[in-house]
Short mmCIF file of C-alpha atoms and ligand atoms in Angstrom, two decimals:
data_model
loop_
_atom_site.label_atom_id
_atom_site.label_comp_id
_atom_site.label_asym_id
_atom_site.label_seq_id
_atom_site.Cartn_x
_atom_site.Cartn_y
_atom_site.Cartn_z
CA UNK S 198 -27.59 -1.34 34.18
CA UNK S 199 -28.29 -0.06 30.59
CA UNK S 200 -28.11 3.68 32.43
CA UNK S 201 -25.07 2.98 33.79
CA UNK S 202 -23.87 1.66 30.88
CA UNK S 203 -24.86 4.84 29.14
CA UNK S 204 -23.61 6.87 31.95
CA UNK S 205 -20.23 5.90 31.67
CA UNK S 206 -20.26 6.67 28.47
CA UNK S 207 -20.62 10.47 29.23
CA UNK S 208 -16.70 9.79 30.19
CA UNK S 209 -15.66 9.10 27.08
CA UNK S 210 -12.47 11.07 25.79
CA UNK S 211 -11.72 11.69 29.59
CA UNK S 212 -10.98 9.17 31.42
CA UNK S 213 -8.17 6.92 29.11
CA UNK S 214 -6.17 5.17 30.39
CA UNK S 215 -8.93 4.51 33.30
CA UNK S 216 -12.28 2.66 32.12
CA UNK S 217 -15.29 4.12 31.52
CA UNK S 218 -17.92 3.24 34.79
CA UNK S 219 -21.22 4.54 35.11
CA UNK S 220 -23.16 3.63 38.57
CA UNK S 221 -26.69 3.91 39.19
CA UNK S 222 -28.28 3.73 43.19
CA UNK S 223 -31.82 1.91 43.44
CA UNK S 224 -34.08 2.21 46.13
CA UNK S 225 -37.23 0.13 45.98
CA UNK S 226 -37.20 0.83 41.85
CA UNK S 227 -36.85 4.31 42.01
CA UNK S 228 -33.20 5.62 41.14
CA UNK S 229 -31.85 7.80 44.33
CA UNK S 230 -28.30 8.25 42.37
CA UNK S 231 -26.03 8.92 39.39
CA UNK S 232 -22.59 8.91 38.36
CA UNK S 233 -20.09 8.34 36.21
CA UNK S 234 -15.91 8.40 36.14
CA UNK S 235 -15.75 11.78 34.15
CA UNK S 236 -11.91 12.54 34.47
CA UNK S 237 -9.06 10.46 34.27
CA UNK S 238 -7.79 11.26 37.96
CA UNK S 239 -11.17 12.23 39.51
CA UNK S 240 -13.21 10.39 41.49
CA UNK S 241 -15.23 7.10 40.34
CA UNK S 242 -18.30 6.48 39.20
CA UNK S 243 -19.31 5.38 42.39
CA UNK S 244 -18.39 8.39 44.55
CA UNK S 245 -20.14 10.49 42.46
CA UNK S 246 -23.51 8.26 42.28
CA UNK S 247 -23.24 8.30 45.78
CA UNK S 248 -22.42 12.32 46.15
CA UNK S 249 -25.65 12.41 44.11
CA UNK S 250 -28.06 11.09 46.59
CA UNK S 251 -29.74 13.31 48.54
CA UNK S 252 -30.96 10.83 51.76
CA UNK S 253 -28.21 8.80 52.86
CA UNK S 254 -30.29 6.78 55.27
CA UNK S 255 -31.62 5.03 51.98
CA UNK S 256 -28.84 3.59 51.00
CA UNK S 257 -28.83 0.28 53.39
CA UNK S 258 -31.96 -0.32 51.80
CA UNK S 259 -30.89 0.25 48.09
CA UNK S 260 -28.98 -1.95 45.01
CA UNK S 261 -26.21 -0.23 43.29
CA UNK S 262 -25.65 -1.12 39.96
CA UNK S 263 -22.10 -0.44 38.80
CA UNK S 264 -20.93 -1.45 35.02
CA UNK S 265 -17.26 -2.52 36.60
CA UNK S 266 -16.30 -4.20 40.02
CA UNK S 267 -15.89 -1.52 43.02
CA UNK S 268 -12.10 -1.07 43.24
CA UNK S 269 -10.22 -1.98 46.39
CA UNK S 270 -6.67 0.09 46.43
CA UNK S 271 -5.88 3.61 47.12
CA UNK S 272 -5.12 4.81 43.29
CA UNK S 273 -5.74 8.18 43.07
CA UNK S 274 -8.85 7.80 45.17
CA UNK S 275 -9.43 5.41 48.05
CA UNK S 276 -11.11 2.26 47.08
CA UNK S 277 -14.98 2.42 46.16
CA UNK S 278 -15.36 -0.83 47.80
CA UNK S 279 -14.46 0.61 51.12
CA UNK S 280 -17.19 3.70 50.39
CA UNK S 281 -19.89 0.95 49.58
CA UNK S 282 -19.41 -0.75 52.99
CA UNK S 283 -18.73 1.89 54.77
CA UNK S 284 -22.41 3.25 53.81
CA UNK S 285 -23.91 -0.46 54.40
CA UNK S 286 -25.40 -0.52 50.87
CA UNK S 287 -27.43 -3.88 50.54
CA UNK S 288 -26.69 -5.08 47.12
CA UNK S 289 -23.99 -4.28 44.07
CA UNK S 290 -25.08 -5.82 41.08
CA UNK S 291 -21.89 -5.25 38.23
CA UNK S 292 -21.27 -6.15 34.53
CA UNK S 293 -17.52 -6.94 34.54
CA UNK S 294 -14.92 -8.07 36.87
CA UNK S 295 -12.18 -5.15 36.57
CA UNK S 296 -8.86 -7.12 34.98
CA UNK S 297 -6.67 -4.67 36.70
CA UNK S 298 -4.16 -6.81 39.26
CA UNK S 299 -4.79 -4.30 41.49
CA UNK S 300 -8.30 -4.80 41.53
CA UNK S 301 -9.12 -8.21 39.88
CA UNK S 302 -12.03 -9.80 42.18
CA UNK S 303 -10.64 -8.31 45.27
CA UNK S 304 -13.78 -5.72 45.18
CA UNK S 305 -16.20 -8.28 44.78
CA UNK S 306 -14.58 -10.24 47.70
CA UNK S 307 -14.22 -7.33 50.03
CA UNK S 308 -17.84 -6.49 49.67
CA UNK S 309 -18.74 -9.98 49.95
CA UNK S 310 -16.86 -10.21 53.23
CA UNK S 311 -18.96 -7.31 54.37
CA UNK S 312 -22.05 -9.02 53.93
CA UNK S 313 -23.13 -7.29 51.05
CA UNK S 314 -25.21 -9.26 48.10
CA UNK S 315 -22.91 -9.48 44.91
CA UNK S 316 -24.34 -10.27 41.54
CA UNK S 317 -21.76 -10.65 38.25
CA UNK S 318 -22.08 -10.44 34.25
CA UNK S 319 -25.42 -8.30 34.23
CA UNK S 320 -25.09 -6.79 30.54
CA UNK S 321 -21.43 -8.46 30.64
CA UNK S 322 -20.90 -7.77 26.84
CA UNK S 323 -22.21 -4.78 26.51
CA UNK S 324 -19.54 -3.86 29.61
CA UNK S 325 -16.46 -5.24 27.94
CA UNK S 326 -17.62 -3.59 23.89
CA UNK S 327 -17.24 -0.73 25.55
CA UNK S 328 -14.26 -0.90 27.55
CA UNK S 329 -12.59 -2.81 25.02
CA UNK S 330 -9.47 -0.62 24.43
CA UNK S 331 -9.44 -0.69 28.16
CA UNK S 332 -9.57 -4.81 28.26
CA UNK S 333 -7.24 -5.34 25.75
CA UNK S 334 -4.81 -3.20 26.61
CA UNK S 335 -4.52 -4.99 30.30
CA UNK S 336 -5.83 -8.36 28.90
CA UNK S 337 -3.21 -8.47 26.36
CA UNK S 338 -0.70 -5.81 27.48
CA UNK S 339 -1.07 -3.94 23.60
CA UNK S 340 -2.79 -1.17 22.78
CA UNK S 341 -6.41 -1.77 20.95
CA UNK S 342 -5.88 -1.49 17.26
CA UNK S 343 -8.11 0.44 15.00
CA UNK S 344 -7.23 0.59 11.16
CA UNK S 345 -9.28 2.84 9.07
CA UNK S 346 -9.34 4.07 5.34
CA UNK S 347 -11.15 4.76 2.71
CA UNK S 348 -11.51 3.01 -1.07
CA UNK S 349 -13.13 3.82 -4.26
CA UNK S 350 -16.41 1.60 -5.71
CA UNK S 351 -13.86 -0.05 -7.69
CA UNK S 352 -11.63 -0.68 -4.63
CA UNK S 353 -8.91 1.89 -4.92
CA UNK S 354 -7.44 4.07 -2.13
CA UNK S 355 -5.24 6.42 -3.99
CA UNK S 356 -4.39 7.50 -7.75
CA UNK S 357 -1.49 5.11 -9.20
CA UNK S 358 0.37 8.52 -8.92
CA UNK S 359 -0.34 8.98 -5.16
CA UNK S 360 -1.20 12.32 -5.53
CA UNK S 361 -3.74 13.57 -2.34
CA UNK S 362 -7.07 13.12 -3.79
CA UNK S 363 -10.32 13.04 -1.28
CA UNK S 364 -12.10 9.76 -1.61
CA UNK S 365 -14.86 9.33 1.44
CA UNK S 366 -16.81 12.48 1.73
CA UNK S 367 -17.19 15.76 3.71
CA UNK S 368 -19.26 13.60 6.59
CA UNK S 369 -16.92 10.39 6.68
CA UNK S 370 -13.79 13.28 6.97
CA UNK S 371 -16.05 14.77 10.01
CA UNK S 372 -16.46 11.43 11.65
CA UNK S 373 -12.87 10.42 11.42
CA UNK S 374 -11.84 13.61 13.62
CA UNK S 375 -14.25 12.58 15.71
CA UNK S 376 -12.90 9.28 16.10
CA UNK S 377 -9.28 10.87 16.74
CA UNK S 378 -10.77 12.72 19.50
CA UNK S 379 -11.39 9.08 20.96
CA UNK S 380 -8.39 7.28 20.44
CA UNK S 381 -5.18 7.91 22.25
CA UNK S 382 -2.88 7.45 19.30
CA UNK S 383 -3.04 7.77 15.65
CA UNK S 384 -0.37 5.98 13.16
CA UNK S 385 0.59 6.49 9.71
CA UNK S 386 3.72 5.11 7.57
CA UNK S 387 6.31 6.83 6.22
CA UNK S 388 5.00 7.09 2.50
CA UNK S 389 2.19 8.70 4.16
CA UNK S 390 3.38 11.34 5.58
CA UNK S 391 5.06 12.20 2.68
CA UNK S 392 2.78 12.28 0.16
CA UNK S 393 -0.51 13.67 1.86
CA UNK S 394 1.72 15.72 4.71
CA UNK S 395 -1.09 14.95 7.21
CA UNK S 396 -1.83 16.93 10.45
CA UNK S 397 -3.21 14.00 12.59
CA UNK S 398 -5.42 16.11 14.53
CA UNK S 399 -9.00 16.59 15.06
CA UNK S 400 -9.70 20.03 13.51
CA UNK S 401 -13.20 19.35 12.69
CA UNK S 402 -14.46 18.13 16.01
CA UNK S 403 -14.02 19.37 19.37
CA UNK S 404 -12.23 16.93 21.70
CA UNK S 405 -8.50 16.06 22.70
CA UNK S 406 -6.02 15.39 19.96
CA UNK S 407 -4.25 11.80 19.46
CA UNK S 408 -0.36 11.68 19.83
CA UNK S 409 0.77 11.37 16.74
CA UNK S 410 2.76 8.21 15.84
CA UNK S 411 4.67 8.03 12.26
CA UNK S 412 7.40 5.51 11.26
CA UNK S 413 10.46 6.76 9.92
CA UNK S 414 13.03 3.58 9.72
CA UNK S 415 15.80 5.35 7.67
CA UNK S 416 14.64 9.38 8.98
CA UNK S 417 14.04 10.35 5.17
CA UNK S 418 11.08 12.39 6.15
CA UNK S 419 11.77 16.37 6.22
CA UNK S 420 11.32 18.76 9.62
CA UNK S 421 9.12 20.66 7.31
CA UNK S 422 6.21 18.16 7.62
CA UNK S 423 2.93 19.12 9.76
CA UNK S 424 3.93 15.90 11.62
CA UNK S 425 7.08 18.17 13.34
CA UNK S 426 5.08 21.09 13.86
CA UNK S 427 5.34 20.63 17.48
CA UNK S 428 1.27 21.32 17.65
CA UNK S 429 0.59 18.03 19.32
CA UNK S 430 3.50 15.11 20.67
CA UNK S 431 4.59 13.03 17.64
CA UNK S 432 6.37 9.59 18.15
CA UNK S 433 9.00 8.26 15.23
CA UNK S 434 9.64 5.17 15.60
CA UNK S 435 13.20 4.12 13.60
CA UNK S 436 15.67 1.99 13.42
CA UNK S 437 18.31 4.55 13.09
CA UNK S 438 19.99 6.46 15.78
CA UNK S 439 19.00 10.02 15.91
CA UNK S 440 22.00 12.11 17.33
CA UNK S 441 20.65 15.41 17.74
CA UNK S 442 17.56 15.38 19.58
CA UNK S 443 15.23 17.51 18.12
CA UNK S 444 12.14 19.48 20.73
CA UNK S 445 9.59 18.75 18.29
CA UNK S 446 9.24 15.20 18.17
CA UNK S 447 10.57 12.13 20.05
CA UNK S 448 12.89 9.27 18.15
CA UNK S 449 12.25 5.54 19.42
CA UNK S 450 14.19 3.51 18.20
CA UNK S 451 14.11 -0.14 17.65
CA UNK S 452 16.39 -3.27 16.92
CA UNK S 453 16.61 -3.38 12.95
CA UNK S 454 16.92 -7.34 13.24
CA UNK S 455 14.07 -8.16 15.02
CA UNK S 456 9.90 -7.95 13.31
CA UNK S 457 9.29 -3.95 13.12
CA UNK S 458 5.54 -3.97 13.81
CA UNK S 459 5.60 -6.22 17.29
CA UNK S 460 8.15 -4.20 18.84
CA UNK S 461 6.39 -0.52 17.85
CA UNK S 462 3.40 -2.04 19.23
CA UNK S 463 5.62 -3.39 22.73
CA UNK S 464 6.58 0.19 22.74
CA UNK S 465 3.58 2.17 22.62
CA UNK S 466 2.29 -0.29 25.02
CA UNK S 467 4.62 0.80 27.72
CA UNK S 468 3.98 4.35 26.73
CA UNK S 469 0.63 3.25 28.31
CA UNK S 470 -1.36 4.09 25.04
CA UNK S 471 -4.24 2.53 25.12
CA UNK S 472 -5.33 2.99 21.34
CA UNK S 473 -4.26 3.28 17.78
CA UNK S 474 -5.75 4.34 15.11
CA UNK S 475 -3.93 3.34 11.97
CA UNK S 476 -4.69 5.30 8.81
CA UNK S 477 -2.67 4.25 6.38
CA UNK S 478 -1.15 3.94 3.76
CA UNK S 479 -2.23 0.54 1.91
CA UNK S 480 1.23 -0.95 2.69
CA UNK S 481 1.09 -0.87 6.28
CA UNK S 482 -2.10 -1.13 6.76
CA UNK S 483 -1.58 -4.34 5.03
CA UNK S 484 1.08 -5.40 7.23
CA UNK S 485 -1.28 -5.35 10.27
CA UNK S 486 -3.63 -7.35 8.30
CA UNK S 487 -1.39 -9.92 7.80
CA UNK S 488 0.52 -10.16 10.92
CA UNK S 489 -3.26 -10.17 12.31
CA UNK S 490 -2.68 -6.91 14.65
CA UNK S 491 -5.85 -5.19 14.23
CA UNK S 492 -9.15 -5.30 16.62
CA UNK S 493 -11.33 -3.36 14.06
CA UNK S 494 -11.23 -2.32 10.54
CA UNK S 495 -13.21 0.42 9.79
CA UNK S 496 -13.83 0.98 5.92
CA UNK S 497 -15.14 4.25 3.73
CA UNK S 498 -16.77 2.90 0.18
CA UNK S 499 -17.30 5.73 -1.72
CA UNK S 500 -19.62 6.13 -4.82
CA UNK S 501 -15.90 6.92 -7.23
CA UNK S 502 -14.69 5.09 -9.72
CA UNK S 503 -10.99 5.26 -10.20
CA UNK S 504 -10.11 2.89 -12.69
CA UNK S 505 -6.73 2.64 -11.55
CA UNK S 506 -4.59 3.26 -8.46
CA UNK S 507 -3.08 1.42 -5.29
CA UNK S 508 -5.64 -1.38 -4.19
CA UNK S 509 -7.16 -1.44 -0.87
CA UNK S 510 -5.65 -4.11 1.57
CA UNK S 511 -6.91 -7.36 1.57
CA UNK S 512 -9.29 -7.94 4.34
CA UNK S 513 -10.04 -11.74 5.92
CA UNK S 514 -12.66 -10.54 8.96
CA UNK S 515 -15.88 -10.29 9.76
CA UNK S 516 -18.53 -7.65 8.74
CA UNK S 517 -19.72 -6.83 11.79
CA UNK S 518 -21.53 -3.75 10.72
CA UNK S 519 -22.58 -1.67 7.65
CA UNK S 520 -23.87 2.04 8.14
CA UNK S 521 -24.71 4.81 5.68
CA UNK S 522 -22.29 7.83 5.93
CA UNK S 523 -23.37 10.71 3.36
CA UNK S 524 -22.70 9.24 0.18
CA UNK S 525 -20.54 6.59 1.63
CA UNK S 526 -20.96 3.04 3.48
CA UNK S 527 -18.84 2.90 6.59
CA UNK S 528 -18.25 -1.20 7.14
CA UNK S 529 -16.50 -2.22 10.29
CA UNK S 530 -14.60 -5.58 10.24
CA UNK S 531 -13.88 -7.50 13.16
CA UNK S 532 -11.15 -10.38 12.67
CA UNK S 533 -12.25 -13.86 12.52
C1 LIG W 667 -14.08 1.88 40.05
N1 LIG W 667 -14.89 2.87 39.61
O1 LIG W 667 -15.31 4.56 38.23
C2 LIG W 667 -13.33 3.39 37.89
C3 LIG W 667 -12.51 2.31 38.34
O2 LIG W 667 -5.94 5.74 39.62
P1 LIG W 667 -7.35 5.54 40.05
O3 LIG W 667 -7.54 5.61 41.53
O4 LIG W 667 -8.34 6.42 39.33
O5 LIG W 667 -7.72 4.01 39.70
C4 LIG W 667 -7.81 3.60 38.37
C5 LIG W 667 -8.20 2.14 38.32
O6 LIG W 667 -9.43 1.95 39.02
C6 LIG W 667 -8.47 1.66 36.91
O7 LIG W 667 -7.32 1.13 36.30
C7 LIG W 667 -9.51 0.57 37.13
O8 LIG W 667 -8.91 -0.62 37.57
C8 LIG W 667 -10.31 1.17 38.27
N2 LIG W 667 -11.37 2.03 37.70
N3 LIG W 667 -12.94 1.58 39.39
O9 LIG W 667 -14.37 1.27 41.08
C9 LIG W 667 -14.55 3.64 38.58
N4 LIG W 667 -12.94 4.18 36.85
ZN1 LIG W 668 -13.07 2.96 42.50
#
């Protein structure tokens, strides 16, 4: 199952908003087959373990291991379920029951019906760590929330005059493209966008880039920010009608009486993103904090000293890891 696990990792940046599934086919302890989900539309994991296997006439005899439950509706494949049966396979052995309606134990029962051996929760965890945008976003109909920045030794993110000014270093900037190239999403407030005129995309890593997502309650910000470039699909979320509409980004708006932050994040939702990543500034990165929408904070400390400047956001989580980037500590914070 740890092969699997690692497996379906290969699908990573490919697959959103499907899970990530690797599948691995034992026969008598030697591995016959291999596959993983590698495109979002393609076939599953276990078509292609099974595609993999060069004698067939093993597989009545074999265990697959599979890190989420066989699906049983015609998606944009027919079920994997049905394939399993249909090639008498003697035992499926998962780590997760897949929380899609669709799906949601009707797999499992379908191959149980069939008189195939079902086992549950092997490496359950390690399953649902690392489909958690995946979980969340069906669990708790919300997109998983990432926020992300960096602070000074002394615990400053900016200069008090807000002026762009590199804090993390040249590795921690590498790693955070990377991370775009992961995340379906990436958000930044309006005094943001002004002051650093970010591009939001993942220049120093190959991969996809992240729809851009900026707020812009009163439309103050000019067309002559990277953000309207029309390089990638940028979101503004307002609460302001915009008349003209305008090719190079799209205007949400939202009901000016009711909490800002819960109905951006309904929104995205049914925009079926799966994942945010927030990077600032200190304000709303803050009012995440606060109103306790975040999944996983993931902080730079750099060697500087500012002395002054806007203070990082005040964190109540767990450190749930602590990891030497360059110069700089990387801490992820889970919430309480
Ligand atoms: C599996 N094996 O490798 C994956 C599964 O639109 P479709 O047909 O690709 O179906 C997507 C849904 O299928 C997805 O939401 C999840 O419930 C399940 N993903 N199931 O048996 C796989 N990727
Ligand atoms: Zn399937």
């Amino acid at each position: 199952m740890s092969r699997a696990l690692e497996l379906a990792k290969l699908g990573r940046g490919h697959v959103s908003p499907n899970p990530m599934v690797g599948c691995v086919i034992v026969h008598h302890q030697h591995i016959i087959g291999e596959g993983w989900h590698r495109q979002y539309g393609g076939p599953h994991a276990e078509v292609n373990a099974v595609r993999s296997v060069a004698d067939e006439s093993l597989l009545p005899e074999s265990t697959v291991y599979v890190t989420l439950e066989p699906c049983s509706h015609y998606g944009k494949t027919p079920p994997c379920a049905d394939l399993l049966i249909a090639k008498r396979v003697k035992k499926v052995i998962v780590c997760n029951d897949d929380p899609n309606p669709l799906v949601a134990g009707k797999g499992l029962a379908k191959l149980r019906a069939a008189g195939i051996e079902v086992e549950t929760g092997l490496l359950a965890e390690q399953g649902r760590q690392l489909n958690r945008r995946f979980f969340t976003f069906i669990e708790q109909q919300r997109p998983y929330l990432i926020l992300k920045w960096a602070e000074t030794a002394d615990g400053f993110m900016a200069p008090a005059d807000l002026r762009p000014m590199p804090i993390s270093g040249t590795l921690s900037r590498q790693l955070v493209h990377k991370w775009r190239t992961e995340e379906d999403a990436i958000l930044v407030g309006t005094n943001t966008a002004r002051h650093d005129n970010p591009q939001l995309n993942a220049r120093l890593w190959s991969g996809r880039n992240p729809v851009r997502i900026v707020i812009d309650k009163h439309l103050q910000l000019p067309p002559s920010l990277h953000l309207f470039d029309g390089s990638q699909q940028t979101l503004v979320y307002t609460v302001l009608p915009k008349d003209e509409p305008d090719g190079r980004a799209n205007y949400i708006p939202l009901d000016p009486e009711t909490p800002f932050l819960p109905q951006l994040i309904a929104d995205v939702f049914r925009q079926k993103i799966q994942s945010v990543i927030v990077e600032g500034g200190a304000a709303l990165l803050e009012s995440f904090l606060n109103q306790g929408l975040w999944d996983e904070a993931r902080v730079f400390k750099s060697p500087k000293i500012l002395g002054d400047g806007l203070a990082t956001p005040l964190i109540r989580g767990r450190l749930a890891d602590t990891e030497r980037v360059g110069d700089d500590w990387l801490m992820t914070y889970r919430p309480l």
